[in-house]
Coordinates of C-alpha atoms in Angstrom, one line a residue:
F52 CA 0.0 0.0 0.0
Q53 CA 1.7 3.1 -1.3
G54 CA 2.3 6.5 0.3
T55 CA 0.8 9.8 -0.9
R56 CA 0.9 10.2 -4.7
F57 CA 1.1 13.7 -6.0
D58 CA 0.4 12.4 -9.5
L59 CA 0.7 9.2 -11.5
T60 CA 4.2 10.0 -12.7
G61 CA 5.5 8.4 -9.5
A62 CA 3.3 5.3 -9.9
P63 CA 5.1 1.9 -9.9
S64 CA 4.1 1.0 -13.4
V65 CA 5.6 4.3 -14.6
A66 CA 8.5 4.9 -12.2
F67 CA 10.1 1.4 -11.9
P68 CA 13.6 1.6 -13.5
L69 CA 13.8 0.2 -17.1
S70 CA 17.3 -0.9 -16.4
V71 CA 17.8 -2.4 -13.0
S72 CA 21.5 -3.0 -13.6
E73 CA 22.2 0.6 -14.4
V74 CA 20.7 1.7 -11.1
L75 CA 22.6 -0.9 -9.1
A76 CA 25.8 0.2 -10.7
T77 CA 25.7 3.6 -9.1
D78 CA 27.7 4.3 -5.9
D79 CA 25.0 6.6 -4.5
F80 CA 23.0 4.6 -2.0
V81 CA 20.2 7.2 -1.8
S82 CA 19.7 7.0 -5.5
V83 CA 19.5 3.3 -5.4
Y84 CA 17.1 3.3 -2.5
L85 CA 14.8 5.9 -4.1
A86 CA 14.7 4.1 -7.4
F87 CA 13.3 1.0 -5.7
S88 CA 11.7 2.4 -2.5
D89 CA 8.1 1.8 -3.4
A90 CA 8.9 -1.6 -5.1
Y91 CA 11.3 -2.9 -2.5
L92 CA 8.9 -5.1 -0.6
T93 CA 7.2 -6.6 -3.6
M94 CA 10.7 -7.3 -5.0
L95 CA 11.6 -9.0 -1.7
A96 CA 8.5 -11.1 -1.9
A97 CA 9.0 -12.0 -5.5
S98 CA 12.7 -12.9 -5.1
A99 CA 11.6 -15.4 -2.4
G100 CA 9.1 -17.1 -4.5
A101 CA 5.9 -15.4 -3.3
I102 CA 3.6 -13.1 -5.3
G103 CA 4.3 -9.4 -4.9
I104 CA 1.4 -7.1 -5.5
E105 CA 1.6 -3.3 -5.5
F106 CA -0.8 -0.6 -6.7
D107 CA -0.4 2.6 -8.8
Y108 CA -3.1 4.4 -6.8
L109 CA -5.5 2.1 -4.9
G110 CA -9.2 2.9 -5.2
T111 CA -9.2 4.8 -8.4
G112 CA -9.7 2.0 -10.8
E113 CA -7.9 2.0 -14.2
S114 CA -8.6 5.7 -14.8
S115 CA -6.5 8.5 -13.4
D116 CA -9.7 10.7 -13.9
F117 CA -11.4 9.0 -11.0
P118 CA -12.1 11.5 -8.2
R119 CA -9.4 10.9 -5.7
S120 CA -9.9 11.0 -1.9
Y121 CA -7.5 11.1 1.0
L122 CA -7.6 9.1 4.2
T123 CA -11.0 7.6 3.3
Q124 CA -11.8 4.0 4.0
N125 CA -14.4 3.1 1.4
P126 CA -12.3 3.3 -1.8
V127 CA -9.5 1.4 -0.1
E128 CA -11.7 -1.5 1.0
T129 CA -13.3 -1.8 -2.4
G130 CA -10.0 -1.5 -4.3
S131 CA -8.3 -4.0 -2.1
V132 CA -10.9 -6.7 -2.6
V133 CA -11.2 -6.1 -6.3
S134 CA -7.5 -6.0 -6.8
W135 CA -7.0 -9.2 -4.9
L136 CA -9.5 -11.0 -7.0
A137 CA -8.0 -9.5 -10.2
A138 CA -4.5 -10.7 -9.0
Q139 CA -5.8 -14.2 -8.6
R140 CA -7.1 -14.2 -12.1
Y141 CA -4.0 -12.6 -13.5
V142 CA -1.6 -15.1 -11.9
K143 CA -3.6 -18.0 -13.1
K144 CA -3.8 -16.7 -16.6
A145 CA -0.1 -15.6 -16.8
T146 CA 1.1 -19.0 -15.8
Q147 CA -1.5 -20.9 -17.9
G148 CA -3.1 -22.2 -14.8
C149 CA 0.0 -23.6 -13.3
T150 CA 0.3 -21.2 -10.4
M151 CA -2.6 -20.2 -8.2
L152 CA -2.6 -17.4 -5.7
R153 CA -3.6 -18.8 -2.3
N154 CA -5.7 -16.9 0.2
E155 CA -2.8 -15.9 2.4
A156 CA -1.1 -12.5 2.6
I157 CA 1.4 -10.4 4.3
T158 CA 0.5 -6.7 3.9
S159 CA 2.5 -3.5 4.3
G160 CA 2.2 0.2 4.0
W161 CA 4.1 3.4 4.8
S162 CA 2.8 6.9 5.4
L163 CA -0.6 7.2 3.8
G164 CA -0.1 3.5 3.0
G165 CA 0.4 2.8 6.7
T166 CA -3.3 3.9 7.1
T167 CA -4.7 2.3 4.0
V168 CA -3.1 -1.0 4.8
V169 CA -5.2 -1.1 7.9
W170 CA -8.4 -0.8 5.9
G171 CA -7.3 -2.9 3.0
T172 CA -6.1 -5.8 5.2
A173 CA -9.3 -5.9 7.2
A174 CA -11.2 -6.0 3.9
L175 CA -9.1 -8.9 2.5
Q176 CA -9.9 -10.8 5.7
T177 CA -13.6 -10.5 5.1
I178 CA -13.3 -12.4 1.8
G179 CA -11.4 -15.3 3.5
V180 CA -7.7 -14.2 3.1
E181 CA -5.6 -15.3 6.0
I182 CA -3.5 -12.4 7.2
K183 CA -0.1 -13.6 8.4
R184 CA 1.0 -10.1 9.4
A185 CA 0.3 -6.5 8.6
F186 CA 3.0 -3.8 8.7
S187 CA 1.9 -0.3 9.3
K188 CA 4.6 2.4 9.3
S189 CA 4.7 6.2 10.0
A190 CA 0.9 6.4 9.5
P191 CA -1.6 9.3 10.0
Y192 CA -4.4 7.0 11.3
D193 CA -7.0 9.6 12.3
P194 CA -8.2 12.6 10.1
T195 CA -9.6 14.3 13.2
L196 CA -6.2 14.3 14.9
G197 CA -4.5 15.2 11.6
T198 CA -6.7 18.2 11.1
W199 CA -6.1 19.4 14.6
L200 CA -2.4 19.1 14.3
A201 CA -2.5 20.9 11.0
F202 CA -4.4 23.8 12.6
L203 CA -1.8 23.9 15.4
L204 CA 1.0 24.0 12.9
V205 CA -0.6 26.8 11.0
A206 CA -1.3 28.8 14.1
Q207 CA 2.2 28.4 15.5
T208 CA 3.8 29.4 12.2
A209 CA 1.4 32.4 11.8
Q210 CA 2.3 33.6 15.3
A211 CA 6.0 33.5 14.3
G212 CA 5.1 35.4 11.1
G213 CA 6.4 32.6 8.9
T214 CA 5.5 30.6 5.9
L215 CA 4.9 26.8 5.6
S216 CA 6.5 24.5 3.2
A217 CA 4.5 23.8 0.1
S218 CA 4.6 20.0 0.7
A219 CA 3.3 20.5 4.2
V220 CA 0.4 22.6 3.0
F221 CA -0.4 20.1 0.3
F222 CA -0.8 17.2 2.7
G223 CA -3.2 19.2 4.9
T224 CA -5.2 20.9 2.2
F225 CA -5.6 17.6 0.2
L226 CA -7.1 16.1 3.3
F227 CA -9.5 19.0 3.8
A228 CA -10.4 19.1 0.1
S229 CA -11.1 15.4 0.2
F230 CA -13.6 15.8 3.0
S231 CA -15.2 18.8 1.2
N232 CA -15.6 17.2 -2.3
E233 CA -19.1 15.7 -2.0
M234 CA -17.8 12.1 -2.3
P235 CA -20.9 9.8 -2.1
F236 CA -19.5 7.7 0.7
L237 CA -18.9 10.5 3.1
S238 CA -21.4 11.4 5.8
N239 CA -21.0 15.2 5.3
T240 CA -21.9 15.0 1.6
G241 CA -25.1 16.9 0.9
T242 CA -25.1 18.6 4.3
G243 CA -23.3 21.7 3.4
Q244 CA -20.7 21.1 6.0
K245 CA -17.1 21.3 4.8
I246 CA -13.7 21.5 6.5
L247 CA -12.1 23.6 3.8
G248 CA -12.8 27.3 4.1
P249 CA -15.1 29.0 1.6
A250 CA -12.3 31.1 0.1
W251 CA -10.6 28.0 -1.1
R252 CA -13.6 26.4 -2.7
D253 CA -15.2 29.4 -4.4
E254 CA -16.5 28.3 -7.9
A255 CA -16.2 31.9 -9.1
D256 CA -12.5 32.1 -8.3
L257 CA -10.9 29.0 -9.8
D258 CA -7.4 30.4 -9.4
N259 CA -7.7 29.9 -5.7
N260 CA -10.2 27.0 -5.7
L261 CA -8.3 24.0 -4.2
L262 CA -11.1 21.6 -5.1
Y263 CA -10.6 22.6 -8.7
L264 CA -6.9 22.4 -8.4
Y265 CA -6.7 18.9 -6.9
F266 CA -9.7 17.2 -8.5
V267 CA -10.1 18.8 -11.9
E268 CA -6.9 20.5 -13.0
K269 CA -4.6 18.0 -11.3
P270 CA -1.2 19.4 -12.3
L271 CA 2.0 17.5 -11.9
R272 CA 3.9 17.6 -8.6
D273 CA 6.1 20.6 -9.2
D274 CA 3.4 22.7 -10.8
L275 CA 1.0 21.7 -8.0
L276 CA 3.4 22.7 -5.2
A277 CA 4.0 26.0 -6.9
Q278 CA 0.3 26.9 -6.7
V279 CA -0.5 26.0 -3.1
P280 CA -0.7 28.9 -0.6
T281 CA 2.0 29.0 2.0
N282 CA 1.5 32.2 4.0
A283 CA 0.6 31.0 7.5
G284 CA -1.2 34.2 8.4
L285 CA -3.5 34.0 5.4
L286 CA -4.1 30.3 6.0
L287 CA -5.0 30.7 9.6
T288 CA -7.8 33.1 8.8
S289 CA -9.2 31.4 5.7
L290 CA -8.1 27.8 5.3
F291 CA -10.6 26.2 7.8
D292 CA -14.3 26.5 7.6
P293 CA -15.5 29.1 10.2
S294 CA -17.6 26.4 12.1
Y295 CA -14.5 24.3 12.6
A296 CA -12.2 27.3 13.2
S297 CA -14.3 28.6 16.1
E298 CA -14.0 25.3 18.0
A299 CA -10.3 25.0 17.1
F300 CA -9.4 28.5 18.4
T301 CA -11.2 27.7 21.7
A302 CA -9.3 24.4 22.0
L303 CA -6.1 26.2 21.1
Q304 CA -6.6 28.6 24.1
A305 CA -7.1 25.7 26.4
V306 CA -3.8 24.1 25.2
A307 CA -2.1 27.4 25.6
N308 CA -3.3 27.5 29.2
G309 CA -1.6 24.1 29.8
D310 CA -4.4 21.6 29.1
S311 CA -3.6 18.4 27.2
L312 CA -3.4 18.6 23.5
L313 CA -5.1 15.2 23.0
E314 CA -7.9 16.1 25.4
N315 CA -8.8 19.2 23.5
V316 CA -9.3 18.0 20.0
P317 CA -12.1 19.7 17.9
C318 CA -14.9 17.1 17.3
Q319 CA -14.6 15.9 20.9
P320 CA -17.8 16.5 22.9
D321 CA -16.5 19.8 24.4
Y322 CA -15.5 21.1 20.9
I323 CA -18.4 20.4 18.5
N324 CA -21.2 22.6 17.2
A325 CA -24.1 22.2 14.8
G326 CA -22.0 23.4 11.9
I327 CA -19.5 20.5 12.1
T328 CA -21.5 17.5 13.4
A329 CA -21.6 15.9 9.9
I330 CA -17.9 16.5 9.2
C331 CA -17.0 15.1 12.6
Q332 CA -19.1 12.0 11.8
A333 CA -17.3 11.6 8.5
Y334 CA -13.9 11.9 10.2
E335 CA -14.9 9.3 12.8
E336 CA -16.1 6.9 10.2
N337 CA -12.7 7.1 8.6
N338 CA -10.7 6.7 11.8
A339 CA -8.3 3.7 11.3
Y340 CA -7.9 3.3 15.1
N341 CA -11.4 1.8 15.1
V342 CA -10.3 -0.9 12.8
L343 CA -7.0 -1.5 14.5
A344 CA -8.8 -1.9 17.9
E345 CA -10.6 -5.0 16.5
A346 CA -7.7 -6.5 14.5
D347 CA -7.4 -10.2 15.4
Y348 CA -4.2 -10.7 13.3
P349 CA -0.6 -9.5 14.1
V350 CA 0.0 -5.8 13.3
E351 CA 3.5 -4.5 13.6
W352 CA 4.2 -0.7 13.5
C353 CA 7.3 1.4 13.0
H354 CA 7.7 5.1 13.4
S355 CA 10.5 7.6 14.0
E356 CA 9.9 9.5 17.2
S357 CA 11.5 12.5 15.5
D358 CA 9.3 12.5 12.3
T359 CA 8.4 16.1 11.5
T360 CA 5.8 15.3 8.8
V361 CA 3.6 12.6 10.3
V362 CA 4.4 13.0 13.9
Y363 CA 5.0 10.1 16.3
L364 CA 1.9 11.0 18.3
F365 CA -0.2 9.0 15.8
S366 CA 1.7 5.8 16.6
A367 CA 2.1 6.5 20.3
A368 CA -1.7 6.4 20.6
L369 CA -1.8 2.7 19.4
S370 CA -0.9 1.6 22.9
G371 CA -4.2 3.0 24.2
L372 CA -6.2 0.7 22.0
G373 CA -5.7 -2.3 24.3
N374 CA -5.1 -4.7 21.5
D375 CA -2.3 -7.2 22.2
N376 CA -2.1 -8.1 18.5
I377 CA -0.5 -4.6 17.8
V378 CA 3.2 -4.6 18.5
Q379 CA 6.0 -2.1 17.9
Y380 CA 8.9 -3.1 15.6
E381 CA 12.0 -4.0 17.6
P382 CA 15.1 -3.7 15.3
P383 CA 17.6 -6.6 15.6
L384 CA 20.4 -4.0 15.6
D385 CA 20.4 -0.7 17.3
F386 CA 21.5 1.3 14.3
L387 CA 18.3 0.2 12.5
T388 CA 16.1 2.2 15.0
P389 CA 14.4 5.0 13.1
T390 CA 15.4 8.3 14.8
V391 CA 15.7 10.7 11.8
T392 CA 13.4 13.8 11.4
S393 CA 12.9 13.2 7.7
H394 CA 9.6 11.4 7.0
R395 CA 11.0 9.9 3.8
E396 CA 14.4 8.9 5.3
S397 CA 12.6 7.2 8.2
S398 CA 11.1 4.8 5.7
I399 CA 14.6 3.4 5.0
F400 CA 14.9 2.2 8.6
C401 CA 11.3 0.9 8.8
L402 CA 11.8 -1.2 5.7
S403 CA 14.0 -3.4 7.9
A404 CA 10.8 -4.5 9.8
E405 CA 9.6 -6.7 6.9
T406 CA 13.1 -7.9 6.1
S407 CA 13.7 -8.9 9.7
F408 CA 10.3 -10.7 9.8
F409 CA 11.0 -12.6 6.6
A410 CA 14.5 -13.6 7.7
M411 CA 13.6 -14.8 11.2
D412 CA 11.6 -17.8 12.2
D413 CA 8.3 -15.8 12.4
G414 CA 8.3 -15.2 8.6
S415 CA 10.5 -17.7 7.0
F416 CA 7.7 -20.3 7.0
F417 CA 5.7 -18.1 4.7
F418 CA 8.3 -18.4 1.9
N419 CA 9.5 -21.9 2.7
N420 CA 6.0 -23.2 2.2
A421 CA 5.4 -20.8 -0.7
V422 CA 2.1 -18.9 -1.3
T423 CA 1.2 -20.7 -4.5
E424 CA -0.2 -24.0 -5.6
S425 CA 0.3 -25.7 -8.9
S426 CA -2.6 -27.0 -10.9
S427 CA -1.7 -30.4 -9.7
G428 CA -2.5 -29.3 -6.1
K429 CA 1.0 -29.5 -4.7
K430 CA 2.1 -26.5 -2.8
G431 CA 4.8 -24.7 -4.7
G432 CA 5.1 -27.5 -7.2
N433 CA 4.6 -27.9 -10.9
S434 CA 2.6 -30.6 -12.6
K435 CA 4.7 -32.2 -15.4
N436 CA 2.3 -30.8 -18.0
C437 CA 2.7 -27.2 -17.0
P438 CA 4.9 -24.9 -19.2
A439 CA 7.6 -22.7 -17.7
C440 CA 6.7 -19.4 -16.1
L441 CA 6.9 -16.2 -18.0
D442 CA 10.4 -15.4 -19.2
S443 CA 12.2 -12.6 -17.3
S444 CA 15.7 -12.9 -18.8
D445 CA 15.8 -9.1 -19.1
S446 CA 14.3 -6.3 -17.1
S447 CA 11.7 -5.5 -19.8
S448 CA 9.3 -7.9 -18.1
F449 CA 9.2 -5.4 -15.2
S450 CA 8.1 -2.5 -17.4
T451 CA 5.4 -4.4 -19.3
K452 CA 2.1 -2.7 -18.6
M453 CA -1.2 -4.6 -18.9
K454 CA -3.8 -2.3 -17.6
G455 CA -1.3 -1.0 -15.0
K456 CA 0.1 -4.5 -14.1
K457 CA 3.7 -5.5 -14.2
G458 CA 5.2 -8.4 -15.9
A459 CA 6.4 -11.6 -14.2
E460 CA 9.6 -13.0 -12.9
S461 CA 10.5 -16.7 -13.0
D462 CA 11.4 -18.2 -9.7
G463 CA 12.2 -21.8 -10.6
P464 CA 10.0 -24.7 -11.6
G465 CA 6.3 -24.1 -11.0
L466 CA 6.6 -20.7 -9.2
C467 CA 6.1 -17.3 -10.7
A468 CA 6.8 -14.2 -8.7
V469 CA 4.6 -11.6 -10.3
H470 CA 4.6 -7.8 -10.0
L471 CA 1.1 -6.5 -10.5

């Protein structure tokens, strides 16, 4: 489950290197990491003989014109189930019926993907997929808390007379726009209640209309970041709908007087008015903590305590759910502990969570027993009448696109490791 996508130019089917050998030949570790960062875990699975599945942008179907949403549960659940069933059909077809995708899975996601993996994994379980383990890393689980933290950041920066980074503004405003876009599965749709301020959704002023920018114009990353507002003073007075802002300013005063930040969150009983009841309901219905509290399969989380983009507070709150199935990643070596402030760089350290799991006794069984069955019914085997798997003698198989799906990689007799 991938992190936030600014546009489809960063999607796996587009961004995966055409020449793997050229990337590996460089001496720059960061360049190598970034080239494979989104595909690393599926490559790890594929190289071990499992089926690695990754998405371009889960929940939008085959069309980039589909209205996108952010931190919303419904499209993720639907997309996960449909994609799993499509993967089963694809694997069977690509291997001429010799390799079948079994109903077992290890799931993983980072950043936005760390939240969507929660919803997607639970959805897969409802159709009979056995979840061996879910990895959730550096995730913003709760849009209510995310909006409150964004308000605090804007207020603090405005007080200092500063400006915000364009990327920071994008994450917040994309969230607000997604819950102001009249999506049919949101409780506030049709109620007139929005989280985004009127000035940034004025249909008569498309130059400053963030709904138009994100969901109609949809420029590429650099052009998008050049258009988002960054003046904190302006954002503080106009970014949030007045009904929400009035509660947020009251809560802000309580925090300034020494009260707990987490006990003074807008949408809590003391900070809710008639103008935000529907938006608060929509937020609560898309709160991943609710799903995590009921998870009956292992969930392992990883998060840098110094992360300045998605703050550690989101993961620290997991301990309060009272679910023993949720555990924190414990690196086998101290230097693998994520402590960096960069959200992106912290993902390098958190990638070791899956690697450690696969290498240790807890995860090695998964690959030793394989996740496929041949048409003869033998796990990981190949009936004598089955042809060889798809040829992957060169890297072109990875760049083959069939409705957004990757090619396949041979992994010995009867096993195909397929990138979708």
